[in-house]
Short mmCIF file of C-alpha atoms in Angstrom, two decimals:
data_model
loop_
_atom_site.label_atom_id
_atom_site.label_comp_id
_atom_site.label_asym_id
_atom_site.label_seq_id
_atom_site.Cartn_x
_atom_site.Cartn_y
_atom_site.Cartn_z
CA MET I 124 0.00 0.00 0.00
CA HIS I 125 1.33 3.42 -0.86
CA LEU I 126 0.44 6.25 1.54
CA GLY I 127 1.13 9.94 1.05
CA LEU I 128 0.62 13.02 3.23
CA ARG I 129 -1.26 15.86 1.58
CA ARG I 130 -1.58 19.35 3.06
CA LEU I 131 -4.54 21.30 1.76
CA GLY I 132 -3.70 24.84 2.81
CA SER I 133 -5.06 25.39 6.27
CA THR I 134 -7.02 22.14 6.25
CA PRO I 135 -5.59 19.04 7.88
CA LEU I 136 -2.86 16.98 6.29
CA THR I 137 -4.24 14.35 3.99
CA LEU I 138 -3.04 10.81 3.73
CA LYS I 139 -3.00 9.57 0.23
CA SER I 140 -2.98 5.85 -0.16
CA PHE I 141 -2.95 4.01 -3.42
CA LEU I 142 -2.13 0.53 -4.57
CA THR I 143 1.04 0.04 -6.56
CA TYR I 144 -0.56 -2.82 -8.39
CA GLY I 145 -3.44 -2.37 -10.77
CA ILE I 146 -6.60 -4.36 -11.03
CA PHE I 147 -7.50 -6.29 -14.12
CA LEU I 148 -10.39 -4.77 -16.06
CA GLN I 149 -12.50 -7.93 -15.78
CA HIS I 150 -12.42 -7.60 -11.97
CA VAL I 151 -13.44 -3.91 -11.84
CA GLU I 152 -17.16 -4.61 -11.77
CA ALA I 153 -16.66 -6.98 -8.83
CA LEU I 154 -14.57 -4.34 -7.08
CA GLU I 155 -17.35 -1.84 -7.62
CA ILE I 156 -19.88 -4.24 -6.07
CA LEU I 157 -17.54 -4.80 -3.14
CA LEU I 158 -17.01 -1.06 -2.66
CA GLN I 159 -20.75 -0.38 -2.93
CA GLY I 160 -21.31 -2.84 -0.10
CA LEU I 161 -18.48 -1.49 2.03
CA CYS I 162 -19.19 2.21 1.55
CA GLY I 163 -22.97 2.32 1.46
CA VAL I 164 -22.91 5.35 -0.88
CA GLN I 165 -23.39 5.92 -4.59
CA ARG I 166 -20.31 6.08 -6.76
CA GLU I 167 -19.36 9.29 -8.56
CA ARG I 168 -18.04 9.39 -12.09
CA LEU I 169 -14.47 10.52 -12.62
CA ARG I 170 -12.92 12.02 -15.73
CA THR I 171 -9.75 14.03 -15.08
CA HIS I 172 -7.26 15.49 -17.53
CA GLU I 173 -3.89 15.52 -15.80
CA LEU I 174 -1.00 17.64 -17.12
CA CYS I 175 2.45 17.10 -15.65
CA LEU I 176 4.69 20.15 -15.97
CA LYS I 177 8.44 20.33 -15.29
CA SER I 178 10.59 23.41 -14.72
CA ALA I 179 12.86 24.59 -17.52
CA PRO I 180 16.56 23.67 -17.14
CA ASN I 181 18.31 25.99 -14.67
CA LEU I 182 15.03 27.35 -13.28
CA GLY I 183 14.70 27.00 -9.51
CA ALA I 184 16.99 25.95 -6.68
CA VAL I 185 16.14 22.39 -7.78
CA ALA I 186 14.25 20.92 -10.72
CA SER I 187 10.55 20.89 -9.91
CA GLU I 188 7.38 19.29 -11.10
CA VAL I 189 3.76 20.29 -10.72
CA ARG I 190 0.50 18.66 -11.85
CA LEU I 191 -2.54 20.45 -13.20
CA LEU I 192 -5.81 18.54 -12.92
CA CYS I 193 -8.87 19.46 -14.93
CA ASP I 194 -12.12 17.86 -13.77
CA LEU I 195 -14.04 17.19 -16.98
CA GLU I 196 -17.07 15.71 -15.18
CA GLN I 197 -18.26 19.16 -14.04
CA THR I 198 -20.58 21.25 -16.23
CA GLU I 199 -17.83 23.86 -16.31
CA PRO I 200 -14.35 22.18 -16.12
CA THR I 201 -12.60 23.01 -12.84
CA TRP I 202 -8.85 23.14 -12.27
CA THR I 203 -6.61 22.08 -9.39
CA VAL I 204 -2.84 22.42 -8.95
CA ARG I 205 -1.16 19.54 -7.13
CA HIS I 206 2.37 19.26 -5.81
CA VAL I 207 3.60 15.88 -4.58
CA GLY I 208 6.71 15.94 -2.40
CA GLY I 209 9.46 13.41 -1.87
CA ALA I 210 8.99 10.21 0.11
CA MET I 211 9.52 10.13 3.88
CA ARG I 212 12.85 8.47 4.68
CA GLY I 213 14.67 7.15 7.70
CA ALA I 214 14.28 4.32 10.20
CA GLY I 215 10.66 5.22 10.94
CA ALA I 216 9.73 5.08 7.27
CA GLU I 217 11.39 1.66 6.87
CA GLN I 218 9.30 0.16 9.62
CA ILE I 219 5.87 0.98 8.28
CA SER I 220 4.31 -0.92 5.42
CA VAL I 221 3.41 2.27 3.62
CA LEU I 222 5.22 4.94 1.61
CA VAL I 223 4.51 8.45 2.94
CA ARG I 224 4.65 11.51 0.71
CA THR I 225 3.44 15.07 1.16
CA MET I 226 0.92 16.52 -1.22
CA VAL I 227 -0.44 20.08 -1.48
CA GLU I 228 -3.40 21.08 -3.66
CA SER I 229 -5.04 24.35 -4.61
CA LYS I 230 -8.16 25.04 -6.62
CA VAL I 231 -7.36 27.58 -9.34
CA SER I 232 -9.10 29.49 -12.12
CA LYS I 233 -8.80 28.29 -15.70
CA ASN I 234 -5.70 30.32 -16.71
CA VAL I 235 -3.39 28.06 -14.75
CA LEU I 236 -1.70 26.35 -17.70
CA ARG I 237 -0.89 29.72 -19.30
CA LEU I 238 0.48 30.94 -15.98
CA PHE I 239 2.87 28.05 -15.50
CA TYR I 240 4.04 28.24 -19.13
CA ALA I 241 4.76 31.95 -18.54
CA LEU I 242 6.71 31.05 -15.38
CA GLY I 243 9.03 28.75 -17.32
CA TYR I 244 7.35 25.36 -16.93
CA LYS I 245 7.02 22.93 -19.84
CA LEU I 246 4.56 20.11 -20.48
CA ASP I 247 6.26 16.81 -19.77
CA HIS I 248 3.27 14.52 -20.34
CA GLU I 249 -0.49 14.44 -20.00
CA LEU I 250 -2.99 11.75 -19.05
CA LEU I 251 -6.71 11.20 -18.95
CA ARG I 252 -8.07 9.28 -15.95
CA VAL I 253 -11.53 7.77 -16.41
CA GLY I 254 -13.40 5.80 -13.79
CA PHE I 255 -15.36 6.24 -10.60
CA ALA I 256 -14.96 7.24 -6.95
CA PHE I 257 -16.57 6.49 -3.59
CA HIS I 258 -16.48 8.99 -0.68
CA PHE I 259 -17.49 7.68 2.75
CA GLN I 260 -16.81 7.72 6.50
CA ARG I 261 -15.25 4.61 8.08
CA GLY I 262 -12.98 5.61 10.93
CA ALA I 263 -11.80 8.40 8.64
CA GLN I 264 -13.18 10.29 5.67
CA ILE I 265 -12.03 7.90 2.93
CA THR I 266 -12.10 8.28 -0.84
CA VAL I 267 -11.54 5.32 -3.17
CA THR I 268 -11.02 5.90 -6.88
CA VAL I 269 -10.80 3.23 -9.57
CA SER I 270 -9.66 4.52 -12.94
CA SER I 271 -8.02 3.71 -16.24
CA VAL I 272 -5.00 5.82 -17.15
CA ASN I 273 -5.09 6.94 -20.79
CA LYS I 274 -2.64 8.76 -23.00
CA MET I 275 -3.63 11.28 -25.67
CA LEU I 276 -2.67 10.63 -29.28
CA LYS I 277 -2.73 14.35 -30.04
CA LEU I 278 -1.85 17.29 -27.76
CA HIS I 279 -4.69 17.96 -25.25
CA SER I 280 -7.04 15.78 -27.26
CA THR I 281 -9.06 14.17 -24.47
CA ASP I 282 -11.54 12.74 -26.99
CA GLU I 283 -8.77 10.64 -28.53
CA ALA I 284 -7.19 8.85 -25.60
CA VAL I 285 -6.08 5.21 -25.35
CA PRO I 286 -5.24 3.18 -22.22
CA VAL I 287 -1.61 3.18 -21.18
CA THR I 288 -2.01 -0.36 -19.83
CA PRO I 289 -4.99 -1.89 -21.59
CA GLY I 290 -6.99 -4.14 -19.33
CA ILE I 291 -5.50 -2.77 -16.09
CA GLN I 292 -6.87 0.01 -13.86
CA LEU I 293 -5.43 1.96 -10.93
CA VAL I 294 -7.02 1.92 -7.46
CA GLU I 295 -6.31 4.82 -5.08
CA VAL I 296 -7.41 5.27 -1.45
CA THR I 297 -7.17 8.72 0.22
CA ALA I 298 -8.05 10.17 3.63
CA PRO I 299 -7.41 13.54 5.32
CA ALA I 300 -5.30 13.49 8.50
CA SER I 301 -3.46 15.80 10.85
CA PRO I 302 -0.29 15.31 12.91
CA GLU I 303 -2.60 14.64 15.90
CA ASN I 304 -4.69 11.85 14.37
CA TYR I 305 -2.25 10.46 11.85
CA THR I 306 -1.99 7.01 13.46
CA GLU I 307 -5.75 6.58 13.79
CA VAL I 308 -6.28 7.48 10.14
CA VAL I 309 -3.50 5.12 9.04
CA ALA I 310 -5.19 2.34 11.03
CA ALA I 311 -8.63 3.14 9.53
CA VAL I 312 -7.31 3.19 5.97
CA SER I 313 -5.21 0.03 6.47
CA SER I 314 -8.15 -1.76 8.03
CA PHE I 315 -10.42 -0.77 5.15
CA CYS I 316 -7.89 -1.87 2.53
CA GLU I 317 -7.82 -5.35 4.03
CA TYR I 318 -11.36 -5.83 2.73
CA LEU I 319 -9.96 -5.31 -0.75
CA ALA I 320 -7.36 -8.04 -0.31
CA PRO I 321 -9.39 -10.75 -2.09
CA LEU I 322 -9.25 -8.65 -5.25
CA LEU I 323 -6.10 -6.58 -4.87
CA HIS I 324 -2.51 -7.21 -3.83
CA LEU I 325 -1.23 -4.49 -1.50
CA SER I 326 2.49 -3.76 -1.58
CA LYS I 327 4.92 -0.95 -0.90
CA PRO I 328 6.35 0.69 -4.03
CA GLY I 329 9.66 -0.83 -5.07
CA ILE I 330 8.65 -4.33 -4.07
CA SER I 331 7.59 -6.46 -7.00
CA THR I 332 4.03 -7.70 -6.92
CA ARG I 333 1.98 -10.35 -8.63
CA VAL I 334 -1.64 -11.05 -9.49
CA VAL I 335 -3.41 -12.00 -6.29
CA PRO I 336 -4.47 -15.65 -6.71
CA THR I 337 -7.88 -15.07 -5.12
CA ALA I 338 -8.92 -12.35 -7.61
CA ALA I 339 -10.76 -14.59 -10.07
CA ALA I 340 -12.56 -16.56 -7.36
CA ALA I 341 -13.46 -13.40 -5.45
CA THR I 342 -14.80 -11.82 -8.61
CA ALA I 343 -16.94 -14.84 -9.40
CA SER I 344 -18.30 -14.84 -5.86
CA LEU I 345 -19.14 -11.15 -5.85
CA MET I 346 -20.83 -11.27 -9.24
CA LEU I 347 -22.98 -14.22 -8.21
CA ASP I 348 -23.91 -12.52 -4.94
CA GLY I 349 -25.11 -9.44 -6.86
CA GLY I 350 -23.48 -7.06 -4.38
CA GLY I 351 -26.49 -6.85 -2.07
CA THR I 352 -24.62 -7.54 1.18
CA THR I 353 -23.40 -4.60 3.27
CA LEU I 354 -20.11 -5.40 5.04
CA MET K 120 -19.66 41.28 -6.27
CA PRO K 121 -19.90 45.09 -6.07
CA LEU K 122 -18.10 47.21 -8.61
CA LYS K 123 -14.82 48.73 -7.40
CA TRP K 124 -12.42 51.34 -8.75
CA LEU K 125 -8.88 51.63 -7.43
CA LEU K 126 -7.27 55.06 -7.55
CA HIS K 127 -3.78 56.15 -6.63
CA TRP K 128 -2.37 59.48 -5.46
CA GLN K 129 -0.43 61.19 -8.25
CA PRO K 130 1.88 63.86 -6.76
CA ASN K 131 2.42 67.07 -8.72
CA ALA K 132 5.73 67.42 -10.57
CA GLY K 133 8.46 67.98 -8.01
CA ALA K 134 6.24 66.94 -5.09
CA SER K 135 6.24 63.68 -3.15
CA VAL K 136 3.75 61.68 -1.15
CA ASN K 137 3.79 62.01 2.65
CA SER K 138 1.73 61.13 5.71
CA GLN K 139 0.26 64.65 5.95
CA ILE K 140 -1.50 64.07 2.62
CA LEU K 141 -2.82 60.77 3.99
CA THR K 142 -4.21 62.57 7.05
CA GLU K 143 -5.87 65.24 4.92
CA VAL K 144 -7.45 62.64 2.64
CA SER K 145 -8.84 60.74 5.63
CA GLN K 146 -10.27 63.98 7.00
CA CYS K 147 -11.97 64.47 3.64
CA ALA K 148 -13.84 61.21 4.10
CA ASP K 149 -14.77 62.27 7.65
CA SER K 150 -16.06 65.61 6.40
CA MET K 151 -18.35 63.86 3.91
CA ASN K 152 -20.02 62.14 6.87
CA GLY K 153 -18.26 58.89 6.13
CA VAL K 154 -18.85 56.31 8.88
CA LYS K 155 -15.66 54.55 9.97
CA GLU K 156 -16.03 50.78 9.63
CA GLY K 157 -12.66 49.53 10.73
CA ARG K 158 -9.29 48.77 9.18
CA TRP K 159 -8.37 46.91 6.00
CA LYS K 160 -5.17 45.45 4.56
CA SER K 161 -4.10 43.85 1.29
CA THR K 162 -0.57 42.65 0.54
CA LEU K 163 1.18 42.68 -2.82
CA THR K 164 4.30 40.57 -3.38
CA PHE K 165 6.87 40.93 -6.16
CA TYR K 166 8.43 37.60 -7.12
CA ARG K 167 11.67 36.95 -8.94
CA PRO K 168 12.83 33.72 -10.58
CA VAL K 169 15.53 31.60 -8.96
CA ILE K 170 18.10 30.74 -11.63
CA ARG K 171 20.54 28.11 -10.38
CA VAL K 172 22.99 28.42 -13.28
CA GLN K 173 23.48 31.69 -15.16
CA ASP K 174 21.26 31.43 -18.23
CA GLN K 175 20.71 34.62 -20.23
CA ALA K 176 18.20 33.05 -22.60
CA LEU K 177 16.08 31.73 -19.72
CA THR K 178 16.27 35.02 -17.81
CA SER K 179 15.00 36.95 -20.81
CA GLU K 180 12.03 34.59 -21.24
CA LEU K 181 10.78 34.81 -17.67
CA PRO K 182 8.38 37.52 -16.49
CA ARG K 183 9.77 40.59 -14.71
CA ASP K 184 6.40 41.56 -13.30
CA PHE K 185 5.14 38.40 -11.59
CA LEU K 186 2.97 39.57 -8.68
CA GLY K 187 1.01 37.86 -5.92
CA LEU K 188 -1.83 39.50 -4.03
CA SER K 189 -3.80 38.68 -0.91
CA MET K 190 -6.91 40.79 -0.45
CA HIS K 191 -8.69 41.98 2.66
CA ASP K 192 -12.11 40.89 1.37
CA GLN K 193 -10.97 37.43 0.12
CA PRO K 194 -9.18 35.88 3.13
CA ASN K 195 -9.15 32.34 1.61
CA LYS K 196 -7.86 33.29 -1.82
CA TYR K 197 -4.59 34.33 -3.44
CA TYR K 198 -4.09 36.01 -6.81
CA PHE K 199 -1.28 35.99 -9.35
CA ILE K 200 -0.88 38.65 -12.01
CA ILE K 201 1.57 38.90 -14.91
CA ARG K 202 0.63 42.25 -16.42
CA ALA K 203 2.87 41.96 -19.48
CA GLN K 204 0.99 38.83 -20.50
CA ARG K 205 -2.43 40.10 -19.42
CA LEU K 206 -2.68 37.13 -17.09
CA VAL K 207 -4.61 36.93 -13.81
CA LEU K 208 -5.23 33.79 -11.76
CA GLU K 209 -7.34 33.15 -8.69
CA ALA K 210 -6.25 30.33 -6.35
CA ASP K 211 -6.68 28.96 -2.84
CA LEU K 212 -4.24 30.19 -0.18
CA SER K 213 -2.42 26.84 -0.43
CA ILE K 214 -0.97 27.96 -3.80
CA GLN K 215 1.62 29.92 -1.78
CA SER K 216 2.71 26.69 -0.11
CA ILE K 217 3.00 25.05 -3.55
CA MET K 218 5.14 27.93 -4.85
CA GLU K 219 7.43 27.63 -1.81
CA LYS K 220 7.87 23.91 -2.43
CA LEU K 221 8.63 24.43 -6.12
CA GLN K 222 11.51 26.75 -5.15
CA SER K 223 11.47 28.33 -8.60
CA TYR K 224 10.40 31.81 -7.50
CA LYS K 225 11.06 33.78 -4.34
CA THR K 226 9.82 37.03 -2.82
CA ARG K 227 11.72 40.11 -3.94
CA VAL K 228 9.67 42.64 -1.96
CA ALA K 229 6.23 42.77 -0.37
CA LEU K 230 4.07 45.85 0.18
CA ASN K 231 1.07 46.43 2.40
CA PHE K 232 -1.89 48.49 1.31
CA GLU K 233 -3.72 49.36 4.51
CA GLY K 234 -5.90 51.92 6.20
CA ILE K 235 -9.42 52.73 7.27
CA GLN K 236 -12.71 51.84 5.61
CA TYR K 237 -15.59 54.36 5.43
CA ARG K 238 -19.25 53.93 4.51
CA LEU K 239 -20.87 56.77 2.58
CA GLY K 240 -24.42 55.75 1.68
CA ASP K 241 -24.18 53.07 -1.05
CA PHE K 242 -20.43 53.60 -1.36
CA GLN K 243 -17.56 52.08 0.59
CA LEU K 244 -14.33 54.01 0.59
CA ARG K 245 -10.98 52.60 1.67
CA VAL K 246 -8.16 55.06 2.11
CA GLY K 247 -4.84 53.27 2.28
CA LYS K 248 -1.12 53.90 2.59
CA VAL K 249 1.35 51.81 0.61
CA ALA K 250 4.43 50.73 2.57
CA PRO K 251 6.89 47.82 2.54
CA ILE K 252 5.99 45.20 5.17
CA ASN K 253 7.87 45.76 8.43
CA SER K 254 8.40 49.39 7.48
CA GLU K 255 6.48 52.61 8.00
CA SER K 256 8.12 54.22 4.96
CA LEU K 257 5.24 55.59 2.87
CA ARG K 258 5.53 54.78 -0.83
CA GLY K 259 2.07 55.80 -1.98
CA ILE K 260 -1.59 56.39 -1.19
CA VAL K 261 -4.51 54.48 -2.72
CA LEU K 262 -8.25 54.80 -2.63
CA GLU K 263 -10.69 51.92 -3.17
CA VAL K 264 -14.16 53.13 -4.16
CA GLU K 265 -16.84 50.45 -4.09
CA TYR K 266 -20.44 50.92 -5.21
CA LEU K 267 -22.43 48.23 -3.42
CA PRO K 268 -25.68 47.93 -5.46
CA ILE K 269 -24.11 47.25 -8.87
CA SER K 270 -21.77 44.56 -10.27
CA SER K 271 -21.74 45.62 -13.92
CA LEU K 272 -18.76 47.73 -14.93
CA GLU K 273 -20.72 49.48 -17.67
CA LYS K 274 -23.89 50.09 -15.69
CA GLY K 275 -21.91 51.48 -12.75
CA ARG K 276 -19.61 53.74 -14.76
CA GLN K 277 -21.69 56.89 -14.63
CA ILE K 278 -22.51 56.80 -10.94
CA MET K 279 -18.88 56.06 -10.07
CA ALA K 280 -17.76 59.01 -12.20
CA GLU K 281 -20.29 61.27 -10.50
CA PHE K 282 -19.19 60.21 -7.04
CA LEU K 283 -15.54 60.75 -7.93
CA GLU K 284 -16.30 64.24 -9.17
CA ILE K 285 -17.68 65.07 -5.74
CA TRP K 286 -14.74 63.40 -4.03
CA GLN K 287 -12.11 65.12 -6.18
CA GLU K 288 -13.75 68.49 -5.51
CA ALA K 289 -13.64 67.88 -1.76
CA VAL K 290 -9.96 66.88 -1.94
CA SER K 291 -9.00 69.82 -4.17
CA LYS K 292 -10.31 72.27 -1.55
CA ARG K 293 -7.45 71.17 0.67
CA SER K 294 -4.89 72.40 -1.88
CA LEU K 295 -2.77 69.31 -1.67
CA PRO K 296 0.22 68.85 -4.06
CA GLY K 297 -1.37 66.16 -6.20
CA HIS K 298 -4.61 64.43 -7.03
CA PHE K 299 -6.20 60.99 -7.20
CA MET K 300 -6.03 59.26 -10.54
CA HIS K 301 -8.14 56.43 -11.95
CA MET K 302 -6.53 54.31 -14.70
CA GLU K 303 -9.02 53.04 -17.26
CA THR K 304 -8.45 49.28 -17.67
CA ASN K 305 -9.37 46.99 -20.54
CA PHE K 306 -10.43 43.99 -18.46
CA ALA K 307 -11.38 42.05 -21.58
CA ASP K 308 -7.64 41.79 -22.38
CA TYR K 309 -7.36 39.68 -19.22
CA GLY K 310 -10.30 37.50 -20.24
CA LEU K 311 -12.56 39.17 -17.66
CA SER K 312 -16.20 40.03 -18.26
CA ASP K 313 -18.35 43.05 -17.47
CA HIS K 314 -19.44 41.36 -14.22
CA TYR K 315 -17.06 42.59 -11.52
CA SER K 316 -14.94 40.09 -9.54
CA SER K 317 -11.88 39.89 -7.30
CA GLN K 318 -9.82 39.11 -10.37
CA HIS K 319 -10.73 42.60 -11.66
CA THR K 320 -9.44 44.02 -8.36
CA ALA K 321 -6.18 42.06 -8.69
CA VAL K 322 -5.62 43.54 -12.16
CA GLN K 323 -6.25 47.07 -10.85
CA TYR K 324 -3.71 46.58 -8.06
CA ALA K 325 -1.09 45.45 -10.58
CA ILE K 326 -1.75 48.49 -12.76
CA VAL K 327 -1.67 50.92 -9.82
CA MET K 328 1.58 49.36 -8.63
CA ALA K 329 3.12 49.94 -12.05
CA GLN K 330 2.05 53.59 -11.84
CA LEU K 331 3.52 54.02 -8.36
CA ILE K 332 6.83 52.58 -9.56
CA ALA K 333 6.84 54.82 -12.65
CA SER K 334 6.14 57.93 -10.51
CA ALA K 335 8.87 57.02 -8.04
CA GLN K 336 11.36 56.50 -10.87
CA LEU K 337 10.45 59.87 -12.40
CA ARG K 338 10.90 61.65 -9.09
CA SER K 339 14.29 60.03 -8.52
#
């Protein structure tokens, strides 16, 4: 499981947790049924254009990277700037089964791409994420997103995007936290992710993973059950 | 949001701005039966790029007028303006934290615009001094004039002009060495509409700042 810390301005730090291993497309429907049962809320559609910008050579004390996210599901597309920091290191980081990174986000008006180009940033790559999300309370305010990652064949052409890894989708789990309740939120998110174990293999980035052997059986079971059981 | 014009004090040739002028201007508002409503403060920051290896080509490409602005009436927002590119951006306060983490730009100088707010009927007036943060050294005087009932720039133009005529007449009676000036702005160049917003205010601050710098350079 990959966890990251995200600071949203004056709001609490946010833990960002996502799986380093994807889920096969044929198991996504089963995952959705499982999540529906676990969360007890309706899913929301997700369609986000993500632009990764990097600083021009020699600009900045260090080379830097920033992500611009455009939510295409809204009537009027809305923009967010996201900065993801380096991973937490040291003896403490080695001992936990998660990777911790800081993340800061800001909602911005639509001129943001022009602004960063003017400030000397260049487009490194862009992606289109398509899928769904669940937002619910379970020991912490948790968000689970399941999405395909797609690349654009032409610059900014979100209508012409193809999957980067056909047949595989990315699952991400996020929750806000503060320095005071960090451990409780970690426990809540970890505990929740254990329910996903039949379908997903959880591992720390850098450690090779494999298809979880129970995925096919778990999928079959969930599809037969129809997803009517709340866990 | 209500329509707002930002004016700046333009000293006469050979004259400079000082705190006595600020006092006289405030007394003007008092004499017009303005009701004091408390203090206000906005902060403008000049940024400069951090270049880690001398690079003439890069330096010439980057903006020289990259400004950030926090406004008294938008405590959860931050604004960026690059006047040369007719660019204005509204963001959450956390954008400042992102810029710090990127380490590509740093603060060159920051200025406070602060003073007292007055209510005159349907108008709100904010008289403000311009000074570097942590310094009392006066660099300019500004006046925010807000007309509360109207948000349309066009529809509010005439009534704002009429109010300013009255205001300018009151100020001129004090025989001060200068006058308030309003710079006409083409907001459409910045992609802004007739409906007034905080982004319009951010653009006006950038333009007024450019005027204050130009005046200071002329005087020196």
